[in-house]
CSV table of C-alpha atoms and ligand atoms in Angstrom, one decimal:
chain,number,residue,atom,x,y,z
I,140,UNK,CA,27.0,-2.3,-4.9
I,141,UNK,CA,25.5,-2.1,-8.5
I,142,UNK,CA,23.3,-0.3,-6.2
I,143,UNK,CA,26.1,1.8,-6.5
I,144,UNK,CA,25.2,2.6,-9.7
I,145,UNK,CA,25.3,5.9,-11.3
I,146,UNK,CA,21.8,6.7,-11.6
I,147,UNK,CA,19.6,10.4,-13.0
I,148,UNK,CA,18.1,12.4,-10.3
I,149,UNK,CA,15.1,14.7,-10.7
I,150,UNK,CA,16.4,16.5,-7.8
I,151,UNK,CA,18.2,19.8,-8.1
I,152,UNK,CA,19.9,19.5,-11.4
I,153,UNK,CA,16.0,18.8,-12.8
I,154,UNK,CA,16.4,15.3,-14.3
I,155,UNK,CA,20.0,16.0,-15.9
I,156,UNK,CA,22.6,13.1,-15.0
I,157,UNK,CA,23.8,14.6,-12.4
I,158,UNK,CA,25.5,11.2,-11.0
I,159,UNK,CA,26.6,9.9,-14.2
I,160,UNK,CA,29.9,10.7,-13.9
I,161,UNK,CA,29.8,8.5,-10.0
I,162,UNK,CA,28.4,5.4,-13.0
I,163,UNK,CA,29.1,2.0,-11.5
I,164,UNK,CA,30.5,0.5,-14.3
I,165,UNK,CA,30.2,-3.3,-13.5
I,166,UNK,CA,32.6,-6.0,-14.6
I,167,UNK,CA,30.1,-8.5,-16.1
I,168,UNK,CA,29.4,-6.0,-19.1
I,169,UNK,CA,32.6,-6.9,-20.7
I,170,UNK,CA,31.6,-9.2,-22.8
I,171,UNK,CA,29.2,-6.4,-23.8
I,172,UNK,CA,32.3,-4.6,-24.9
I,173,UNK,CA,34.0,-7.6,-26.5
I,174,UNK,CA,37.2,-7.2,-24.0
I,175,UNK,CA,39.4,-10.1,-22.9
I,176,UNK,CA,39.5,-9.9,-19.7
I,177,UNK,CA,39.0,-13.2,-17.3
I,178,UNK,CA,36.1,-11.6,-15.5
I,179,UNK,CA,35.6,-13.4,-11.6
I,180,UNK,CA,32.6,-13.5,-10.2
I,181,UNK,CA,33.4,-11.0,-7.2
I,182,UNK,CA,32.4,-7.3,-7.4
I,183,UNK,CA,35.9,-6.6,-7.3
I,184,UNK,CA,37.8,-8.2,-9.4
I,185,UNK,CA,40.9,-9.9,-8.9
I,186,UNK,CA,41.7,-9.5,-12.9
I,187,UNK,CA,42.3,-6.1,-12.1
I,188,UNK,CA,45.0,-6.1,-9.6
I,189,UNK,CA,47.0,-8.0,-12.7
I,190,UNK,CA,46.9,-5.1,-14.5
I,191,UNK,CA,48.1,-2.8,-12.2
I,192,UNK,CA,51.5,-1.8,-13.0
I,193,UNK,CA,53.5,-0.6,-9.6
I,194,UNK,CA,50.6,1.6,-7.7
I,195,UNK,CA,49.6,2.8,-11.0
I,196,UNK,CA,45.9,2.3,-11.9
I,197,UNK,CA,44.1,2.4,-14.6
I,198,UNK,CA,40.5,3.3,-16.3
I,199,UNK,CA,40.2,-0.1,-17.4
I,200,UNK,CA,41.0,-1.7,-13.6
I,201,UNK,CA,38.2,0.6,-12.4
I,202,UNK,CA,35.9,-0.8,-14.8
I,203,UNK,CA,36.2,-3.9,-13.5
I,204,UNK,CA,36.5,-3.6,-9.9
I,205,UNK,CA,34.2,-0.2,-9.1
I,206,UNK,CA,34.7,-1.2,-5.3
I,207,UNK,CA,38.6,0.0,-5.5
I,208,UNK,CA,38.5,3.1,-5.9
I,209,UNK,CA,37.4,5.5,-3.0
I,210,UNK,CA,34.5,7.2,-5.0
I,211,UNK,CA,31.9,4.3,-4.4
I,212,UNK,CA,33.2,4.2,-0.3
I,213,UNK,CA,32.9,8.2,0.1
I,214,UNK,CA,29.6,7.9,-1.1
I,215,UNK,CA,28.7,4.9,1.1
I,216,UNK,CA,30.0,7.3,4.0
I,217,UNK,CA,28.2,10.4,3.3
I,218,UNK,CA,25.4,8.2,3.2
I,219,UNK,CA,24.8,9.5,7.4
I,220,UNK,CA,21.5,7.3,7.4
I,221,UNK,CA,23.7,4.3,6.5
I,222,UNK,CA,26.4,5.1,8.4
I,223,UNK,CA,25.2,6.3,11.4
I,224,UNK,CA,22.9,3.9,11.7
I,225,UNK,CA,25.3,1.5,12.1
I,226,UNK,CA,27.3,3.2,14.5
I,227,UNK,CA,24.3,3.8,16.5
I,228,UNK,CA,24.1,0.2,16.8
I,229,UNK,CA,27.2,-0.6,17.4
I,230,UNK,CA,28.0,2.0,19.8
I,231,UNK,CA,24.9,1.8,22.2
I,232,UNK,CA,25.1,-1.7,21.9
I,233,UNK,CA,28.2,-2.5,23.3
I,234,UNK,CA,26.7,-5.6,25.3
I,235,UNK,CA,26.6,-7.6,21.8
I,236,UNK,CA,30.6,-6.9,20.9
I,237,UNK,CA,32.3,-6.4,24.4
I,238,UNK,CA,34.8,-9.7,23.9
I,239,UNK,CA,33.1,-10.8,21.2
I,240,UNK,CA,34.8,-12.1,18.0
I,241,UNK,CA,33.3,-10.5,15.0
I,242,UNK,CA,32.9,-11.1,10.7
I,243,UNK,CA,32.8,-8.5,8.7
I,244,UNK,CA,31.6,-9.4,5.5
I,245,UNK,CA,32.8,-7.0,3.1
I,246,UNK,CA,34.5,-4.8,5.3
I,247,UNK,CA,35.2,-1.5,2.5
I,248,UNK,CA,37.4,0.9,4.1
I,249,UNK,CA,37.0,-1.0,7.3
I,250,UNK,CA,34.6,1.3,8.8
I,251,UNK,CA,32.2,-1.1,10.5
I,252,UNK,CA,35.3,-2.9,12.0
I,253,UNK,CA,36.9,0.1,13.5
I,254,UNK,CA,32.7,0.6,15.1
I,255,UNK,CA,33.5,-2.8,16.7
I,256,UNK,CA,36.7,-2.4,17.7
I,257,UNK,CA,36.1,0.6,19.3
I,258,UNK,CA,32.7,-1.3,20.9
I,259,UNK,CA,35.3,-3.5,22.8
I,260,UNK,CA,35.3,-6.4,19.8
I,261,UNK,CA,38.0,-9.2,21.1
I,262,UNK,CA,38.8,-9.4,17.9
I,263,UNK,CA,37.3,-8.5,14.0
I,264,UNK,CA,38.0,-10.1,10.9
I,265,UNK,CA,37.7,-7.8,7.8
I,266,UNK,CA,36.9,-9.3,4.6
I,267,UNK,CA,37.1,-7.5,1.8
I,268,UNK,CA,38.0,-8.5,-1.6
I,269,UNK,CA,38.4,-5.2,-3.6
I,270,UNK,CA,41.4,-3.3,-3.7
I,271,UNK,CA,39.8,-1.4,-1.0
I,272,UNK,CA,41.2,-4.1,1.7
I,273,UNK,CA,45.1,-2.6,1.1
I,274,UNK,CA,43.5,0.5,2.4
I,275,UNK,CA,41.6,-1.2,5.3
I,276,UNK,CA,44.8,-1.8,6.4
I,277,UNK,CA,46.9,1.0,6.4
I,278,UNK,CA,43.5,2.3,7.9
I,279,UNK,CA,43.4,0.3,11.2
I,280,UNK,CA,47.3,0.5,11.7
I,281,UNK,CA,47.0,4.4,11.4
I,282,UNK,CA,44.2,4.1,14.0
I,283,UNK,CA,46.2,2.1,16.2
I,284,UNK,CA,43.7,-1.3,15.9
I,285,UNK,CA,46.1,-3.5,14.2
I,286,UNK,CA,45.8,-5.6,17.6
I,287,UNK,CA,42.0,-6.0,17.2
I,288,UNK,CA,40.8,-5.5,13.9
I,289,UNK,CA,42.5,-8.2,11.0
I,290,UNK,CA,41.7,-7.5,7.1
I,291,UNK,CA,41.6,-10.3,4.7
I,292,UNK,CA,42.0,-9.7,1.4
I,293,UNK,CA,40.1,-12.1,-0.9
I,294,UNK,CA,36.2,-13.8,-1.6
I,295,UNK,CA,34.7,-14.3,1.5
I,296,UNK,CA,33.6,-17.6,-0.2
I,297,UNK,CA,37.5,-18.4,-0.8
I,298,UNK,CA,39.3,-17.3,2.2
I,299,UNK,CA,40.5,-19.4,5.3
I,300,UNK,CA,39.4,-17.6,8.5
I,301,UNK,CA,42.0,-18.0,11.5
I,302,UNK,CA,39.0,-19.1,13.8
I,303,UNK,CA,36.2,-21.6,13.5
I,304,UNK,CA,33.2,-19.6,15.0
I,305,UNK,CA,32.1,-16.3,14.6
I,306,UNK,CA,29.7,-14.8,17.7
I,307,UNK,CA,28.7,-11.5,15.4
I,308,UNK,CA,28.1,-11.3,11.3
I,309,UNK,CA,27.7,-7.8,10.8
I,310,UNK,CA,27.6,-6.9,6.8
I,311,UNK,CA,26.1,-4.0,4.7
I,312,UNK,CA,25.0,-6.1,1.7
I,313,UNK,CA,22.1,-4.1,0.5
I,314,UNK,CA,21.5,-3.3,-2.8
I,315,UNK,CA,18.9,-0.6,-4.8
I,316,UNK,CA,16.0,-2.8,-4.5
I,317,UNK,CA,17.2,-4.5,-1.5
I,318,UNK,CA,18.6,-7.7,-4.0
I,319,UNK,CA,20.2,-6.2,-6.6
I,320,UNK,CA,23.9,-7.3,-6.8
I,321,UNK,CA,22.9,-10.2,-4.5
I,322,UNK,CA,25.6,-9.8,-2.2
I,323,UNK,CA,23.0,-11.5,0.4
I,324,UNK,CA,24.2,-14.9,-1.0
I,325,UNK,CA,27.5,-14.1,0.6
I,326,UNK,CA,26.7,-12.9,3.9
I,327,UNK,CA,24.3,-16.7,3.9
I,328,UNK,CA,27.2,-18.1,3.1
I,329,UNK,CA,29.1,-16.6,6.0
I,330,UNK,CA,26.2,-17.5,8.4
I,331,UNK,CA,26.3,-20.8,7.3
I,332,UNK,CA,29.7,-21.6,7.5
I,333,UNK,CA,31.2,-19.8,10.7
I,334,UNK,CA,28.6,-18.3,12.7
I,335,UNK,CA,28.1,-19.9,16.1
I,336,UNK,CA,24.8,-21.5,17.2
I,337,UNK,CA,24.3,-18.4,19.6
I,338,UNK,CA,25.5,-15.6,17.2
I,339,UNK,CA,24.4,-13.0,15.8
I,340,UNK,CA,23.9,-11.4,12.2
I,341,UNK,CA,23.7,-7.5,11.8
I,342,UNK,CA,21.3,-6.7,10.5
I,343,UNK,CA,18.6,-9.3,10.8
I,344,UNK,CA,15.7,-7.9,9.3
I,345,UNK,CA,15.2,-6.6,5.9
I,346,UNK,CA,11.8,-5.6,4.3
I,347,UNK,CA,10.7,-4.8,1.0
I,348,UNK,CA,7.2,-2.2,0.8
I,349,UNK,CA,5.3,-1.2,-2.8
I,350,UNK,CA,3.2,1.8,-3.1
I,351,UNK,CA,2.3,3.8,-6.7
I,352,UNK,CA,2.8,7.3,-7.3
I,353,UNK,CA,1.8,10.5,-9.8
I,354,UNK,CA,4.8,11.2,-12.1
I,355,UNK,CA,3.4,12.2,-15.5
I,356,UNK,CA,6.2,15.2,-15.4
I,357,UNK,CA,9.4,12.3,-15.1
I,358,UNK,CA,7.2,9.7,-17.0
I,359,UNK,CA,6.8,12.1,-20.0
I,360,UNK,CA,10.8,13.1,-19.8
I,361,UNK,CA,12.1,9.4,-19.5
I,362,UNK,CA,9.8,7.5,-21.3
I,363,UNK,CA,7.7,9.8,-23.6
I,364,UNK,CA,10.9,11.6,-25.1
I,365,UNK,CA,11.9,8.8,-27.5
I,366,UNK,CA,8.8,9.4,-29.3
I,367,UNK,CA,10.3,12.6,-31.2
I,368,UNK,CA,13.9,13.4,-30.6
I,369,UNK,CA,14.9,16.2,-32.4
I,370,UNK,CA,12.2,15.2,-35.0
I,371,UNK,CA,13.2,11.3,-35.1
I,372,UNK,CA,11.3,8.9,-33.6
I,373,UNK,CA,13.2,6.9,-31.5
I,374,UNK,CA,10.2,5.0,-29.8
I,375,UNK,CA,11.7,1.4,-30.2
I,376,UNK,CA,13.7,2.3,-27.0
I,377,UNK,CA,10.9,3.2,-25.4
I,378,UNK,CA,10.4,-0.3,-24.6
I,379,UNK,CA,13.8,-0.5,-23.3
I,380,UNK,CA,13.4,2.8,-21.2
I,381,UNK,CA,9.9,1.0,-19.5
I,382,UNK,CA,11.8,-2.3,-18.6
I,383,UNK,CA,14.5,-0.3,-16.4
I,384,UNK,CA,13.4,0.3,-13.2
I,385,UNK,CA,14.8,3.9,-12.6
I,386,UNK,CA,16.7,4.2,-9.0
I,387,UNK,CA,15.5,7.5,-8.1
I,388,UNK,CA,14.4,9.6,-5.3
I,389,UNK,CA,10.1,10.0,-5.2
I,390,UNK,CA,8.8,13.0,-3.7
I,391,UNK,CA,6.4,12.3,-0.6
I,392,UNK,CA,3.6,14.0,-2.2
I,393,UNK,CA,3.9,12.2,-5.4
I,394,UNK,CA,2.1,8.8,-3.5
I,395,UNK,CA,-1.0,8.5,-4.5
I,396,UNK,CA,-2.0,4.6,-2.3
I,397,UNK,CA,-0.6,3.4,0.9
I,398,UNK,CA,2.7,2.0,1.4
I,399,UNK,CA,2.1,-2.2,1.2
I,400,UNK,CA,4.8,-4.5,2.8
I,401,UNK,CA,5.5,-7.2,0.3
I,402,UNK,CA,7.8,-9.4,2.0
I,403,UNK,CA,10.2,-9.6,5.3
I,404,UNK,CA,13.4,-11.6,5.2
I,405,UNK,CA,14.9,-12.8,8.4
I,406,UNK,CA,19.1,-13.2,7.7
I,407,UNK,CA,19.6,-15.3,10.7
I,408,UNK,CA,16.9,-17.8,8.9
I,409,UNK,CA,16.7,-17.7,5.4
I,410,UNK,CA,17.7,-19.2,2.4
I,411,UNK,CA,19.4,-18.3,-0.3
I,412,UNK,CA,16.2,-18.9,-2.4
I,413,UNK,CA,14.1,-17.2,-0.1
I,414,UNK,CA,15.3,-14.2,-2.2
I,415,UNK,CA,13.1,-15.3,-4.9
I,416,UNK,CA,9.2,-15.0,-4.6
I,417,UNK,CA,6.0,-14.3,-5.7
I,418,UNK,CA,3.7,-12.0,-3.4
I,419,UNK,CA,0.5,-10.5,-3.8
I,420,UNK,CA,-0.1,-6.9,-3.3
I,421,UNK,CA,-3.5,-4.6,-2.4
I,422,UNK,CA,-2.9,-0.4,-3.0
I,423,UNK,CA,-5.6,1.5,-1.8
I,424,UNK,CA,-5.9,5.5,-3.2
I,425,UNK,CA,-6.0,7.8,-0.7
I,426,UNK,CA,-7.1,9.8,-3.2
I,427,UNK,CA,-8.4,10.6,-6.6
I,428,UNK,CA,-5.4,11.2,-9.0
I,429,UNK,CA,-3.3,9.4,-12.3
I,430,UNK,CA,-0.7,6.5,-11.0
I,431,UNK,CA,2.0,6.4,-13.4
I,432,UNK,CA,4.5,3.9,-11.6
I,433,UNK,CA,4.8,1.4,-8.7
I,434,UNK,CA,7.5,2.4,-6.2
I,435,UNK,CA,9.7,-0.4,-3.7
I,436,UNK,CA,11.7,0.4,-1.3
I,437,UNK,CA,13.4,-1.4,1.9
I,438,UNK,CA,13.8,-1.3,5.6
I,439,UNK,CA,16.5,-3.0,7.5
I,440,UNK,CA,16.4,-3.7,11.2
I,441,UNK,CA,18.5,-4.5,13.8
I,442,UNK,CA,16.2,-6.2,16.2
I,443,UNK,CA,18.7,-7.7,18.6
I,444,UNK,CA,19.6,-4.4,20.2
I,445,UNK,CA,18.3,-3.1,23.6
I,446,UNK,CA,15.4,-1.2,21.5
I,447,UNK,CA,15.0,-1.7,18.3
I,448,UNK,CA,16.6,-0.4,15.8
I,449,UNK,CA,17.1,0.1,12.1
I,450,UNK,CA,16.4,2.6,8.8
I,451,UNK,CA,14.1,2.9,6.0
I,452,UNK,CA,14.6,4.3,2.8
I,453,UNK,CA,11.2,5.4,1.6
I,454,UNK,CA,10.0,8.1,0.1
I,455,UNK,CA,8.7,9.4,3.5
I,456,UNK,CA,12.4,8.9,5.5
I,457,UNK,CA,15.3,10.9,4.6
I,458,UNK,CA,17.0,10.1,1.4
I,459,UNK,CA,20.2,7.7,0.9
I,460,UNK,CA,22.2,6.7,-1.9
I,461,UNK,CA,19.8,3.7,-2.6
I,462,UNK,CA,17.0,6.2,-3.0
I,463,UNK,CA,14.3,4.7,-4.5
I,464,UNK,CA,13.0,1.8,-7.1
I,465,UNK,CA,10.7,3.2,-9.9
I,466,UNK,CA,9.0,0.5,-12.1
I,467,UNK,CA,6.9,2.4,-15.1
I,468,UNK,CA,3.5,1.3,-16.4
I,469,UNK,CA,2.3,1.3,-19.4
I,470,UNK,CA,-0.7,2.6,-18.6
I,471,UNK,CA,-2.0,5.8,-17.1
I,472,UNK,CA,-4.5,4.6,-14.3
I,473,UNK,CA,-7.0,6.6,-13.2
I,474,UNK,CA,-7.9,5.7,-9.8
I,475,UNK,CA,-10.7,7.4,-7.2
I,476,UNK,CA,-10.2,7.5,-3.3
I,477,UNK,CA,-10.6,4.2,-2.0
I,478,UNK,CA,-9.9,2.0,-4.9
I,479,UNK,CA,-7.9,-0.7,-5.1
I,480,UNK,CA,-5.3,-1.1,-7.8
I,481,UNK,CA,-4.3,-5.2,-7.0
I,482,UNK,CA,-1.9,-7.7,-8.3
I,483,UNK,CA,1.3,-9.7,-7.8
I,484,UNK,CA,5.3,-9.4,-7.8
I,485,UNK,CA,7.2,-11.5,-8.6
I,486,UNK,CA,11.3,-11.2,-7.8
I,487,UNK,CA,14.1,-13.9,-9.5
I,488,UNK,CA,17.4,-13.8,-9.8
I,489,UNK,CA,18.0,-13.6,-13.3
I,490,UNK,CA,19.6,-17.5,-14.8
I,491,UNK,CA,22.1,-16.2,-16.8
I,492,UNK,CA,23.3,-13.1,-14.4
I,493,UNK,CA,22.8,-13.9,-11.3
I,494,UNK,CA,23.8,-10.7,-9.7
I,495,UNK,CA,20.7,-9.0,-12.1
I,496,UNK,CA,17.4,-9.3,-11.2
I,497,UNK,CA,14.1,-9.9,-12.8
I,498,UNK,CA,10.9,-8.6,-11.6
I,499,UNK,CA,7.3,-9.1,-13.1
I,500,UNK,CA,4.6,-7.5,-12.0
I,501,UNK,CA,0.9,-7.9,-12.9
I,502,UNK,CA,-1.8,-5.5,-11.9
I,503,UNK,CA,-5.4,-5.0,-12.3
I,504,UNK,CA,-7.9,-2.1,-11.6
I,505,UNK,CA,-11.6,-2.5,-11.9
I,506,UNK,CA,-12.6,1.0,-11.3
I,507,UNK,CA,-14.6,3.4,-11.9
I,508,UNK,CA,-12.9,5.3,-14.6
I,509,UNK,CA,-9.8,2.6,-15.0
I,510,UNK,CA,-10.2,-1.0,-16.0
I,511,UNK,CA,-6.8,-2.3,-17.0
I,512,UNK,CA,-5.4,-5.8,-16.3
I,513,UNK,CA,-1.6,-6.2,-17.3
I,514,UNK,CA,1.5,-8.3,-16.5
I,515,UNK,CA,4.6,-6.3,-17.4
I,516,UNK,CA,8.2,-7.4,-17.0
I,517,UNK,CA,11.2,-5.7,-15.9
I,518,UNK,CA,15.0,-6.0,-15.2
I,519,UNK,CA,17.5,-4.6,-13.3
I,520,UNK,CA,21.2,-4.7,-14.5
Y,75,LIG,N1,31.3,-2.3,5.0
Y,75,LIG,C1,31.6,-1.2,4.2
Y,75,LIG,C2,31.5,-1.5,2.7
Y,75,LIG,C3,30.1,-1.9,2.2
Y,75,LIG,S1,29.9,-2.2,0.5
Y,75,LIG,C4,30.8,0.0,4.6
Y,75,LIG,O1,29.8,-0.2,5.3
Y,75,LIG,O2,31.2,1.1,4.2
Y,75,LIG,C5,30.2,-3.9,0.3
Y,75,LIG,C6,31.6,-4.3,0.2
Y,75,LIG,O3,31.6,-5.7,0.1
Y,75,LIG,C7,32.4,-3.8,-1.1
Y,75,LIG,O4,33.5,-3.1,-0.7
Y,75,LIG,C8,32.7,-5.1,-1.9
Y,75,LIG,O5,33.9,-5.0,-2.5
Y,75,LIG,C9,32.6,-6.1,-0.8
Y,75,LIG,N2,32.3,-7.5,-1.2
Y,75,LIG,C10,31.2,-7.8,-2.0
Y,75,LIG,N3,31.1,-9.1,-2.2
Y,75,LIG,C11,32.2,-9.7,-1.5
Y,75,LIG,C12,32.7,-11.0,-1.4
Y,75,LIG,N4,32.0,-12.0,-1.9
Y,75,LIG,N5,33.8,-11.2,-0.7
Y,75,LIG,C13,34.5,-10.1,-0.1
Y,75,LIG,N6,34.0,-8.8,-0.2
Y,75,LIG,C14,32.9,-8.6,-0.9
């Protein structure tokens, strides 16, 4: 998703933009650009399959609709916590498919589909409304699932489904920083509209967490280097720079407080608006050291199954594409073992964009050697 944006890494390639090239370019920015296009409001979209001439793509469909072409599904793929994850719950789980009728909401290459079908699904409707969904099908047929599994190309909010009720909702809709792209609307949507009293929604859990780290090094390279560039001082994007939260993978040792759960969201119950809140948060040091930046990641669950199942994608857990969420501060805080840096969160869905997201945080410290009280603001695009 925008998630799926192309983002720097500090790993190998030491901070170069090493992703860049993957860049989610999103459809929304062109009136950024100033091109004519009729933009939909679908990740993929359907302006671009106009412009397709024969089988013949080009740059400029791509830009639009960054769900059609394979890159963004390869790296969904390779993503084995993802993806395996998934198929561990589908596969050891067989008791909640086995002649079951199944949604999949924003099927991709089809891959969750073909888990269910293979499960013992009675039958699975694909949704998909990227280009992608012409390759979902040529993808079941070669598997020999075109029995089982049926791809529909379109908006989940738009299509007709052949059936009334759905017994299982199963959807990878998460975004870097859990909301971003707010493809969580759609799968509510789904709930809402076809899901049986006694169904099921896949995953059910999803949890945001908050802790701070040490990262003068990164701080100083992304934030810090518009102060002299070359001998110019380009500082006025520094503010720019400080209002992006970075998607990028923390080091373990870097965390310098606990790990604080903000909030838990239960699919199967929520609202659409339960997306946006306001929660307080507590970090405790664990030891004495400079905090630079607040950190969120999430954890998904699948609590339905026989145990319990799920992934996280914090620092401490192995890595996947949606790394981690790195919101700067703009001040250095010096904290000592067992104080308390303290404050609030707060997480919107921004009015003009609703697929962007606006997060403000405010934080105070009363410390020892650190007594800063802020509110700083900062948005994801
Ligand atoms: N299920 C696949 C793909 C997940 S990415 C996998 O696990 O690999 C999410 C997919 O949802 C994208 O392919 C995107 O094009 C599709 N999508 C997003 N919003 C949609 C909507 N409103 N209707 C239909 N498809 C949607």
């Amino acid at each position: 998703m925008d998630r799926r944006k192309g983002s720097g890494s500090r790993d190998a390639n030491g901070g170069g933009l090493a992703e860049a090239t993957a860049s989610r370019l999103r459809f929304e920015d062109a009136d950024e650009v100033g091109m004519e296009v009729e933009v939909e409001d679908c990740p993929a979209a359907a302006a671009a399959e106009e412009e397709v001439i024969g089988n013949e793509k080009t740059s400029a469909d791509y830009y639009f609709d960054s769900y059609s072409h394979f890159g963004i599904h390869e790296e969904m793929l390779k993503d084995v916590v993802r993806t395996r994850s998934y198929q561990n719950v589908i596969t050891q789980n067989n008791f909640l498919f086995k002649d079951k009728i199944v949604l999949d909401v924003g099927a991709g290459t089809g891959i969750l589909s073909l888990f269910c079908a293979k499960a013992g699904a009675k039958h699975v409707y694909a949704i998909e409304c990227s280009q992608m969904a012409d390759m979902a099908k040529e993808i079941v047929k070669t598997n020999g699932f075109s029995e089982v599994i049926t791809v529909i190309k379109g908006k989940v909010e738009e299509i007709e489904l052949p059936v009334p009720k759905v017994d299982v909702i199963i959807s990878e809709w998460m975004g870097y920083f859990l909301l971003f792209e707010n493809m969580l609307d759609t799968v509510l949507f789904a709930r809402d509209k076809w899901l049986a009293d006694d169904g099921v929604v896949l995953p059910d859990k999803a949890s945001l967490h908050l802790t701070a780290i040490e990262d003068a090094e990164y701080k100083e390279d992304k934030i810090e280097f518009w102060n002299n560039v070359y001998g110019f001082d380009m500082s006025c994007i520094k503010k720019q720079a400080m209002m992006e939260p970075l998607v990028d993978t923390v080091d373990a040792n870097q965390i310098v407080t606990n790990c604080q759960l903000l909030k838990t969201m239960d699919i199967s119950k929520m609202s659409s608006g339960d997306a946006s809140f306001t929660v307080p948060f507590k970090l405790v040091a664990e030891r004495n050291d400079f905090i630079h930046a607040l950190v969120a990641y999430f954890n998904v669950s699948f609590t339905k199954c026989h145990k319990l199942m799920g992934f996280s994608t914090g620092p401490r857990s192995k890595s996947t594409h949606w790394k981690q969420t790195v919101l700067y501060l703009e001040d250095v805080v010096t904290i000592c073992e067992g104080e308390t840096l303290s404050g609030t969160m707060t997480v919107a869905n921004n009015k003009k964009n609703p697929r962007d997201i606006d997060i403000t945080l405010k934080y105070s410290i009363n410390g020892q050697r650190s007594k800063v009280s802020r509110t700083q603001h900062y948005k994801m695009r």
